Short mmCIF file of C-alpha atoms (C1' of nucleotides) in Angstrom, two decimals:
data_model
loop_
_atom_site.label_atom_id
_atom_site.label_comp_id
_atom_site.label_asym_id
_atom_site.label_seq_id
_atom_site.Cartn_x
_atom_site.Cartn_y
_atom_site.Cartn_z
CA MET A 225 -0.22 0.09 0.12
CA GLY A 226 1.25 3.77 -0.09
CA ARG A 227 2.65 5.10 -3.43
CA PRO A 228 5.31 2.93 -4.75
CA ARG A 229 8.65 3.95 -5.42
CA GLY A 230 9.66 5.66 -8.44
CA PHE A 231 12.85 3.99 -9.41
CA ASP A 232 14.38 1.03 -9.48
CA ALA A 233 16.57 0.37 -6.59
CA GLU A 234 18.98 -2.38 -7.60
CA GLU A 235 19.84 -0.01 -10.43
CA ALA A 236 20.22 2.45 -8.33
CA LEU A 237 22.95 0.43 -6.33
CA GLU A 238 24.40 -0.52 -9.53
CA ALA A 239 25.39 2.83 -10.11
CA ALA A 240 26.76 3.47 -6.76
CA VAL A 241 28.65 0.40 -7.21
CA HIS A 242 30.34 2.21 -10.09
CA VAL A 243 30.82 5.75 -8.27
CA PHE A 244 32.42 3.57 -5.05
CA TRP A 245 34.17 1.99 -7.32
CA ALA A 246 35.97 4.91 -9.25
CA GLN A 247 36.42 6.98 -6.05
CA GLY A 248 36.50 4.99 -3.22
CA TYR A 249 34.29 5.80 -0.05
CA GLU A 250 35.72 9.15 0.53
CA GLY A 251 35.61 10.30 -2.96
CA ALA A 252 32.35 9.34 -3.42
CA SER A 253 30.26 12.48 -1.70
CA LEU A 254 26.84 12.03 -1.26
CA SER A 255 25.91 14.46 -4.20
CA ASP A 256 28.44 12.50 -6.83
CA LEU A 257 26.39 9.11 -5.40
CA THR A 258 22.60 10.75 -6.00
CA THR A 259 23.57 12.08 -9.62
CA ALA A 260 24.79 8.85 -10.65
CA MET A 261 21.67 6.70 -9.09
CA GLY A 262 19.24 9.41 -10.90
CA ILE A 263 17.44 10.50 -7.22
CA SER A 264 17.96 12.74 -4.71
CA LYS A 265 18.71 12.67 -0.93
CA THR A 266 15.73 11.95 0.52
CA SER A 267 15.17 9.06 -1.84
CA MET A 268 18.12 7.15 -1.20
CA TYR A 269 18.18 7.95 2.43
CA ALA A 270 14.71 6.43 2.48
CA ALA A 271 15.93 3.52 0.43
CA PHE A 272 19.63 2.40 2.00
CA GLY A 273 19.82 4.06 5.56
CA ASN A 274 22.59 6.34 4.94
CA LYS A 275 25.93 6.20 3.00
CA ASP A 276 27.81 3.73 5.15
CA ASP A 277 24.58 1.60 4.86
CA LEU A 278 24.75 2.02 1.17
CA PHE A 279 28.31 1.20 0.91
CA ARG A 280 27.81 -2.04 2.19
CA ARG A 281 25.22 -2.78 0.24
CA ALA A 282 27.14 -1.88 -2.99
CA LEU A 283 29.93 -4.22 -1.72
CA GLU A 284 27.65 -7.01 -1.94
CA LYS A 285 26.72 -6.12 -5.29
CA TYR A 286 29.88 -5.96 -6.14
CA VAL A 287 31.31 -9.27 -4.27
CA GLU A 288 28.17 -11.22 -6.11
CA GLY A 289 29.09 -9.29 -9.41
CA PRO A 290 32.46 -8.27 -10.82
CA ALA A 291 34.44 -9.56 -8.07
CA ASP A 292 33.08 -13.26 -7.88
CA TYR A 293 36.27 -14.13 -9.38
CA GLY A 294 37.27 -15.29 -5.82
CA ALA A 295 34.48 -17.59 -5.34
CA ARG A 296 34.93 -19.27 -8.69
CA ALA A 297 38.51 -19.47 -8.52
CA VAL A 298 38.36 -22.23 -5.28
CA GLU A 299 36.31 -24.35 -7.06
CA GLU A 300 39.36 -25.45 -9.86
CA PRO A 301 40.55 -28.69 -9.69
CA THR A 302 44.08 -28.47 -8.47
CA ALA A 303 45.74 -25.20 -6.23
CA ARG A 304 47.52 -24.15 -9.56
CA GLN A 305 44.39 -23.36 -11.59
CA VAL A 306 43.20 -21.96 -8.33
CA ALA A 307 46.06 -19.16 -8.33
CA ALA A 308 45.97 -18.61 -12.21
CA ALA A 309 42.21 -18.54 -12.00
CA PHE A 310 42.54 -15.93 -8.97
CA LEU A 311 45.19 -14.02 -10.69
CA GLN A 312 43.52 -14.00 -13.95
CA GLY A 313 40.08 -13.06 -12.26
CA SER A 314 41.52 -10.11 -10.61
CA VAL A 315 43.43 -9.01 -13.43
CA ARG A 316 40.06 -8.73 -15.54
CA ALA A 317 37.92 -7.30 -13.14
CA THR A 318 40.41 -4.11 -12.56
CA THR A 319 41.09 -3.57 -16.19
CA ARG A 320 37.31 -4.05 -17.13
CA PRO A 321 36.61 -1.97 -19.90
CA GLY A 322 33.48 0.30 -18.94
CA SER A 323 34.13 0.00 -15.41
CA PRO A 324 36.47 2.29 -13.61
CA ALA A 325 39.99 1.01 -12.80
CA GLY A 326 41.00 -0.75 -9.81
CA CYS A 327 39.66 -2.83 -7.28
CA LEU A 328 36.56 -1.40 -4.98
CA GLY A 329 38.02 -3.44 -2.02
CA VAL A 330 41.62 -2.06 -2.34
CA HIS A 331 40.12 1.82 -2.75
CA GLY A 332 38.29 1.71 0.36
CA ALA A 333 40.44 -0.11 2.27
CA LEU A 334 42.72 2.28 2.06
CA ALA A 335 40.55 5.13 2.65
CA THR A 336 42.02 6.80 6.23
CA SER A 337 39.96 9.76 7.44
CA ALA A 338 38.22 8.77 10.13
CA THR A 339 34.48 8.87 8.57
CA ALA A 340 35.67 5.90 6.46
CA HIS A 341 36.92 3.68 9.31
CA GLY A 342 33.39 1.85 9.31
CA ALA A 343 33.75 0.80 5.58
CA ARG A 344 37.59 0.55 5.44
CA ASP A 345 37.30 -2.47 8.77
CA VAL A 346 34.02 -4.13 6.46
CA LEU A 347 36.43 -4.42 3.79
CA VAL A 348 39.37 -5.70 5.67
CA ALA A 349 37.40 -8.22 6.92
CA TRP A 350 36.59 -8.96 3.08
CA ARG A 351 39.95 -9.40 2.39
CA ARG A 352 41.04 -11.49 5.35
CA ASP A 353 37.88 -13.96 4.42
CA GLY A 354 39.11 -13.74 0.69
CA GLU A 355 42.35 -14.94 1.84
CA SER A 356 41.52 -17.53 4.53
CA ARG A 357 39.87 -19.23 1.99
CA LEU A 358 42.55 -19.06 -0.19
CA GLU A 359 44.52 -20.92 2.63
CA GLN A 360 41.88 -23.79 3.32
CA ARG A 361 41.47 -24.64 -0.26
CA PHE A 362 45.37 -24.95 -0.63
CA ARG A 363 45.27 -26.44 2.53
CA ARG A 364 43.22 -29.47 1.26
CA ALA A 365 45.23 -29.17 -1.96
CA VAL A 366 48.10 -30.27 0.02
CA GLU A 367 45.88 -33.49 1.54
CA GLU A 368 45.08 -34.31 -1.73
CA GLY A 369 48.64 -34.28 -2.91
CA ASP A 370 48.11 -31.95 -5.00
CA LEU A 371 50.60 -29.46 -3.27
CA PRO A 372 53.97 -30.93 -2.06
CA ALA A 373 53.43 -31.89 2.06
CA ASP A 374 56.29 -29.55 3.34
CA SER A 375 54.31 -26.37 1.47
CA ASP A 376 52.85 -23.63 4.00
CA PRO A 377 48.94 -23.15 2.54
CA ALA A 378 48.88 -19.47 4.50
CA ARG A 379 52.04 -18.49 2.79
CA LEU A 380 51.21 -19.24 -0.54
CA ALA A 381 47.30 -17.60 -0.03
CA ARG A 382 49.26 -14.78 1.41
CA TYR A 383 51.08 -14.16 -1.65
CA VAL A 384 48.25 -14.82 -4.28
CA MET A 385 46.26 -12.02 -2.15
CA THR A 386 49.73 -10.08 -2.33
CA VAL A 387 50.18 -10.24 -6.24
CA ALA A 388 45.92 -9.33 -6.23
CA ASN A 389 46.45 -6.19 -4.93
CA GLY A 390 49.15 -4.80 -6.64
CA ILE A 391 47.47 -6.13 -9.89
CA ALA A 392 44.60 -3.58 -8.68
CA VAL A 393 46.95 -0.62 -7.70
CA GLN A 394 48.89 -0.71 -10.59
CA ALA A 395 45.53 -0.97 -13.00
CA VAL A 396 44.53 2.18 -10.94
CA THR A 397 47.66 3.88 -12.16
CA GLY A 398 47.40 3.06 -15.77
CA ALA A 399 48.59 -0.41 -16.32
CA THR A 400 46.87 -2.31 -19.58
CA ARG A 401 45.64 -5.78 -19.15
CA GLN A 402 48.20 -7.58 -20.97
CA ASP A 403 50.67 -5.90 -18.75
CA LEU A 404 48.95 -7.61 -16.04
CA GLN A 405 48.28 -10.72 -17.35
CA ASP A 406 52.16 -10.67 -17.74
CA VAL A 407 52.85 -9.91 -14.38
CA ALA A 408 50.63 -12.55 -13.08
CA ASP A 409 51.86 -15.29 -15.68
CA THR A 410 55.01 -13.82 -14.18
CA ALA A 411 53.93 -14.82 -10.34
CA LEU A 412 52.76 -18.08 -11.23
CA LEU A 413 56.17 -19.46 -12.94
CA ASN A 414 57.54 -20.67 -9.49
CA TRP A 415 53.97 -22.71 -8.18
CA PRO A 416 55.00 -25.95 -6.16
CA SER A 417 53.88 -28.97 -7.77
CA ALA A 418 53.80 -32.38 -5.70
CA MET B 837 66.43 40.44 8.71
CA GLY B 838 63.23 40.81 10.15
CA ARG B 839 61.80 38.13 12.76
CA PRO B 840 62.96 34.74 12.47
CA ARG B 841 60.78 31.48 11.60
CA GLY B 842 59.48 30.24 15.27
CA PHE B 843 59.44 26.92 14.03
CA ASP B 844 62.04 24.45 12.38
CA ALA B 845 60.45 23.80 9.35
CA GLU B 846 62.24 20.52 8.58
CA GLU B 847 60.97 19.43 11.58
CA ALA B 848 57.09 20.45 10.92
CA LEU B 849 57.95 18.53 7.15
CA GLU B 850 58.39 15.67 8.89
CA ALA B 851 55.41 15.40 11.25
CA ALA B 852 53.58 16.34 7.41
CA VAL B 853 55.09 13.32 6.37
CA HIS B 854 54.15 10.96 8.67
CA VAL B 855 50.14 12.30 8.43
CA PHE B 856 50.29 12.60 4.70
CA TRP B 857 51.79 9.18 5.14
CA ALA B 858 49.42 7.65 7.80
CA GLN B 859 46.12 9.23 6.12
CA GLY B 860 46.61 9.79 2.33
CA TYR B 861 46.25 13.19 0.89
CA GLU B 862 42.72 13.73 1.22
CA GLY B 863 42.46 12.24 3.97
CA ALA B 864 44.90 14.86 5.68
CA SER B 865 43.10 17.63 6.34
CA LEU B 866 44.96 21.61 7.61
CA SER B 867 43.97 20.58 10.86
CA ASP B 868 45.19 17.07 11.30
CA LEU B 869 48.50 18.75 9.57
CA THR B 870 48.88 22.22 11.32
CA THR B 871 48.52 20.22 14.34
CA ALA B 872 50.90 17.40 14.05
CA MET B 873 53.59 20.10 12.85
CA GLY B 874 52.57 22.40 16.11
CA ILE B 875 52.17 25.51 13.96
CA SER B 876 49.44 27.58 12.91
CA LYS B 877 47.99 27.78 9.32
CA THR B 878 49.01 30.91 8.63
CA SER B 879 52.39 29.80 9.13
CA MET B 880 52.05 26.88 7.01
CA TYR B 881 50.35 28.87 4.08
CA ALA B 882 53.66 31.26 4.80
CA ALA B 883 56.37 28.56 4.76
CA PHE B 884 55.03 25.98 2.44
CA GLY B 885 52.85 28.01 0.13
CA ASN B 886 49.15 25.71 0.17
CA LYS B 887 48.29 21.80 0.66
CA ASP B 888 49.54 21.18 -2.83
CA ASP B 889 52.88 22.24 -2.41
CA LEU B 890 53.34 21.21 1.00
CA PHE B 891 52.58 17.68 0.08
CA ARG B 892 55.11 17.78 -2.89
CA ARG B 893 57.74 18.46 -0.42
CA ALA B 894 56.43 16.30 2.08
CA LEU B 895 56.95 13.38 -0.66
CA GLU B 896 60.58 14.74 -1.40
CA LYS B 897 61.42 14.05 2.10
CA TYR B 898 59.73 10.45 2.20
CA VAL B 899 61.85 9.37 -1.32
CA GLU B 900 64.68 10.86 0.32
CA GLY B 901 64.31 9.14 3.39
CA PRO B 902 61.52 6.04 4.33
CA ALA B 903 61.02 4.95 0.64
CA ASP B 904 65.13 5.49 -0.13
CA TYR B 905 65.32 1.56 -0.85
CA GLY B 906 64.51 2.10 -4.42
CA ALA B 907 67.27 4.35 -4.99
CA ARG B 908 69.70 2.16 -3.07
CA ALA B 909 68.38 -1.36 -4.84
CA VAL B 910 69.55 -0.71 -8.27
CA GLU B 911 73.26 -0.20 -6.90
CA GLU B 912 73.25 -3.99 -6.03
CA PRO B 913 75.42 -5.90 -7.89
CA THR B 914 73.08 -8.50 -9.78
CA ALA B 915 69.73 -8.57 -10.68
CA ARG B 916 67.82 -10.95 -8.28
CA GLN B 917 70.07 -8.77 -5.30
CA VAL B 918 68.50 -5.84 -6.82
CA ALA B 919 64.82 -7.19 -6.80
CA ALA B 920 65.73 -9.03 -3.34
CA ALA B 921 66.56 -5.99 -1.68
CA PHE B 922 63.86 -3.50 -3.86
CA LEU B 923 61.44 -6.06 -1.75
CA GLN B 924 62.99 -6.30 1.35
CA GLY B 925 62.98 -2.49 1.43
CA SER B 926 59.59 -2.24 1.00
CA VAL B 927 58.71 -4.48 3.24
CA ARG B 928 60.79 -2.60 6.15
CA ALA B 929 59.38 0.53 5.03
CA THR B 930 56.06 -0.80 5.14
CA THR B 931 56.26 -1.94 8.25
CA ARG B 932 58.94 0.03 9.99
CA PRO B 933 57.78 0.57 13.97
CA GLY B 934 56.66 3.89 15.00
CA SER B 935 56.04 5.12 10.89
CA PRO B 936 52.41 4.44 9.73
CA ALA B 937 51.53 1.48 7.53
CA GLY B 938 51.99 1.18 4.25
CA CYS B 939 53.36 3.17 1.56
CA LEU B 940 52.38 7.07 1.42
CA GLY B 941 52.81 6.76 -2.20
CA VAL B 942 50.57 4.11 -2.51
CA HIS B 943 48.17 5.57 -0.32
CA GLY B 944 48.15 8.94 -2.17
CA ALA B 945 47.75 7.26 -6.02
CA LEU B 946 44.65 5.87 -4.86
CA ALA B 947 43.48 9.19 -3.84
CA THR B 948 40.40 9.93 -6.34
CA SER B 949 38.73 13.03 -5.53
CA ALA B 950 38.78 15.66 -8.18
CA THR B 951 40.93 17.97 -5.76
CA ALA B 952 43.34 15.56 -5.47
CA HIS B 953 44.59 14.70 -8.95
CA GLY B 954 47.74 17.41 -8.78
CA ALA B 955 48.92 14.61 -5.88
CA ARG B 956 47.75 11.49 -7.70
CA ASP B 957 49.34 12.52 -11.29
CA VAL B 958 52.50 13.47 -8.98
CA LEU B 959 52.57 9.98 -6.97
CA VAL B 960 51.57 8.17 -10.62
CA ALA B 961 54.79 9.78 -12.40
CA TRP B 962 56.98 8.59 -9.52
CA ARG B 963 55.99 5.24 -9.51
CA ARG B 964 56.34 4.99 -13.05
CA ASP B 965 59.89 6.72 -12.91
CA GLY B 966 60.55 3.88 -10.04
CA GLU B 967 59.51 1.04 -12.61
CA SER B 968 61.51 2.49 -15.52
CA ARG B 969 64.71 2.64 -13.52
CA LEU B 970 64.23 -0.89 -12.54
CA GLU B 971 63.46 -1.70 -15.97
CA GLN B 972 66.82 -0.12 -16.94
CA ARG B 973 69.25 -2.06 -14.28
CA PHE B 974 67.24 -5.20 -15.62
CA ARG B 975 68.38 -4.03 -19.37
CA ARG B 976 71.46 -3.80 -18.21
CA ALA B 977 71.79 -6.74 -16.21
CA VAL B 978 70.94 -8.85 -19.77
CA GLU B 979 73.84 -7.24 -21.30
CA GLU B 980 75.81 -8.56 -18.34
CA GLY B 981 74.79 -11.74 -19.03
CA ASP B 982 73.15 -11.60 -15.42
CA LEU B 983 70.11 -12.13 -16.60
CA PRO B 984 68.77 -14.76 -19.56
CA ALA B 985 69.34 -13.05 -23.34
CA ASP B 986 65.64 -13.94 -23.58
CA SER B 987 64.30 -12.36 -20.60
CA ASP B 988 61.84 -9.21 -20.80
CA PRO B 989 63.71 -6.74 -18.14
CA ALA B 990 60.06 -4.48 -18.66
CA ARG B 991 58.16 -7.41 -17.62
CA LEU B 992 60.56 -8.55 -14.78
CA ALA B 993 60.23 -4.46 -13.38
CA ARG B 994 56.30 -4.90 -13.60
CA TYR B 995 56.42 -7.42 -11.68
CA VAL B 996 58.39 -6.30 -9.00
CA MET B 997 57.02 -3.11 -8.45
CA THR B 998 53.61 -5.13 -8.34
CA VAL B 999 54.47 -7.23 -5.89
CA ALA B 1000 55.78 -4.11 -3.52
CA ASN B 1001 52.24 -2.45 -4.15
CA GLY B 1002 50.62 -5.38 -2.97
CA ILE B 1003 52.91 -5.38 0.09
CA ALA B 1004 51.96 -1.80 0.81
CA VAL B 1005 48.12 -2.45 0.28
CA GLN B 1006 48.94 -5.63 3.14
CA ALA B 1007 50.82 -3.64 5.20
CA VAL B 1008 47.91 -1.30 6.05
CA THR B 1009 45.22 -4.05 6.46
CA GLY B 1010 47.66 -5.42 9.25
CA ALA B 1011 50.07 -7.78 7.86
CA THR B 1012 53.32 -8.06 9.90
CA ARG B 1013 57.05 -8.11 8.69
CA GLN B 1014 57.35 -11.47 8.82
CA ASP B 1015 54.56 -12.06 6.31
CA LEU B 1016 55.60 -9.93 4.30
CA GLN B 1017 58.96 -10.86 4.08
CA ASP B 1018 57.69 -14.36 3.18
CA VAL B 1019 55.51 -13.18 0.42
CA ALA B 1020 58.70 -11.09 -0.80
CA ASP B 1021 60.73 -14.38 -0.38
CA THR B 1022 57.93 -16.19 -2.42
CA ALA B 1023 58.10 -13.82 -4.88
CA LEU B 1024 61.36 -14.35 -5.74
CA LEU B 1025 61.78 -18.40 -6.05
CA ASN B 1026 61.47 -18.49 -9.61
CA TRP B 1027 64.15 -15.69 -10.32
CA PRO B 1028 65.85 -16.50 -13.51
CA SER B 1029 68.94 -16.89 -14.21
CA ALA B 1030 71.49 -17.00 -16.59
"C1'" DG C 218 66.54 52.79 20.74
"C1'" DC C 219 65.26 52.85 16.48
"C1'" DA C 220 62.97 51.82 11.84
"C1'" DC C 221 61.97 47.92 9.82
"C1'" DT C 222 60.85 43.24 8.45
"C1'" DT C 223 58.67 39.10 9.42
"C1'" DC C 224 56.18 36.11 12.07
"C1'" DC C 225 51.81 34.24 13.94
"C1'" DG C 226 47.42 34.10 16.25
"C1'" DC C 227 42.43 35.42 15.15
"C1'" DA C 228 38.39 36.00 13.47
"C1'" DC C 229 36.71 34.97 9.03
"C1'" DC C 230 35.65 33.45 4.06
"C1'" DA C 231 32.47 30.50 0.71
"C1'" DG C 232 31.66 26.10 -0.47
"C1'" DG C 233 31.43 21.47 0.30
"C1'" DC C 234 30.23 17.63 3.21
"C1'" DG C 235 26.64 14.00 5.49
"C1'" DG C 236 22.05 14.43 7.42
"C1'" DT C 237 17.21 15.74 7.94
"C1'" DA C 238 12.10 18.32 8.66
"C1'" DC C 239 8.60 19.33 5.70
"C1'" DG C 240 4.78 19.27 2.77
"C1'" DG C 241 2.75 18.61 -1.37
"C1'" DA C 242 2.21 15.29 -4.85
"C1'" DT C 243 0.94 10.18 -6.43
"C1'" DG C 244 -0.40 6.31 -5.90
"C1'" DT C 245 -2.67 1.79 -3.15
"C1'" DG C 246 -6.87 -1.21 -1.66
"C1'" DC C 247 -11.27 -0.50 -0.46
"C1'" DG D 930 -13.80 8.47 -5.11
"C1'" DC D 931 -12.47 8.13 -0.83
"C1'" DA D 932 -8.87 7.91 3.22
"C1'" DC D 933 -4.64 6.65 3.80
"C1'" DA D 934 0.75 5.15 3.16
"C1'" DT D 935 4.42 6.29 1.39
"C1'" DC D 936 7.21 8.86 -2.30
"C1'" DC D 937 10.46 12.42 -2.90
"C1'" DG D 938 11.97 18.02 -4.28
"C1'" DT D 939 12.91 21.60 -1.26
"C1'" DA D 940 15.44 23.86 1.91
"C1'" DC D 941 17.83 23.61 5.66
"C1'" DC D 942 20.82 22.53 9.44
"C1'" DG D 943 25.51 22.24 12.08
"C1'" DC D 944 30.14 21.23 10.64
"C1'" DC D 945 34.40 21.09 8.40
"C1'" DT D 946 37.12 21.93 4.49
"C1'" DG D 947 41.27 24.64 2.29
"C1'" DG D 948 42.20 29.20 1.86
"C1'" DT D 949 42.98 34.59 3.84
"C1'" DG D 950 42.77 39.64 5.54
"C1'" DC D 951 44.38 41.75 9.29
"C1'" DG D 952 46.93 43.80 13.29
"C1'" DG D 953 49.98 43.69 17.05
"C1'" DA D 954 53.60 41.03 19.11
"C1'" DA D 955 58.06 39.89 18.59
"C1'" DG D 956 62.81 40.08 16.53
"C1'" DT D 957 66.85 42.06 13.34
"C1'" DG D 958 70.47 45.45 12.22
"C1'" DC D 959 72.20 50.10 12.83
#
DNA sequence: GCACTTCCGCACCAGGCGGTACGGATGTGC
DNA sequence: GCACATCCGTACCGCCTGGTGCGGAAGTGC
């Protein structure tokens, strides 16, 4: 009952994802966001709560969409393929034509003004979670004999995540998709095998 | 002649370096800066110009101080030692006790609000310059027979820089010095040799 | 101790920030 | 078509931003 919402919330959220992706949490002002979303501040507050809530919703949408390569990578059959898929996924996500360069998560995680601490903490937790999923996957690979028994799953996971983070930084500062694919390939030259 | 300045400009600049390092260009407000520097806004403007100029001066001091590992690394005798020194330098600089975690350059390069474009461009240029110094050094290594003849110096340089950038991101989000040293070691396991 | 130069604390500026109060417009179920 | 719930444009809030004008205090060389 009552008058229904005059805009598509999912579409508006999609627009917000792009703004946060391009400008980070702090760099994205409410004006930037609502202009891109095509709605007024009032509508945004009614529909999403506040800037912080909007960011969390946007992050969810980002994780399920452009950044779903993490969840898919761990499904690969071997540890090497997991690592390759993860890095290739990060290369593609951070250099996607028509989308902002870089990674929404990395942008936001480095935001440091006091008002952005909430957003930052969410992102740090997300990154940690991704790393721990990789670690568990690599631990399974050791059990399955797919990685040498003396491998250190935590260390490998951290290595892969670090390279992916570096790729995100490079993408923002102008590296091309091919440049970064070369980096990803280079990073995997020494991958341990059982 | 006239009344001399009541504070040490180099000391004040040092304080500004720490604030920019911890909070990035956008995250560091004039209040944050002048409070840490122990001077008034007026004095800061008289001594340094404006926020942008202050940032450039701070970056210079950062490059000559905490981030001088780049210039020193390329002096190492072999390409492998160059890469190892560069990565170890970045690990140490980004996890230095008593200093902010992470890299001033990476923080600032990801700052994206329109007012920060000046600072960002300076940092992107700095990063590019560092990468090209590494590339030149690796090209020399190929000539000297220190790297295989079919090595790609640009690719190796980009790889090293990418890992270093990833290290900076990880440092901000809580990785320890030991964690990151492990990452650096892992990154060098596959280093090509002639 | 004088004339002069520089410093620097205070009060202020316009503009943007995230966020909200209000009330008329708009659509709903009955 | 009525009563009601919801939407949303406007106008506004206090606060902080980077930056400045002013005038008295402070130190200089002579």
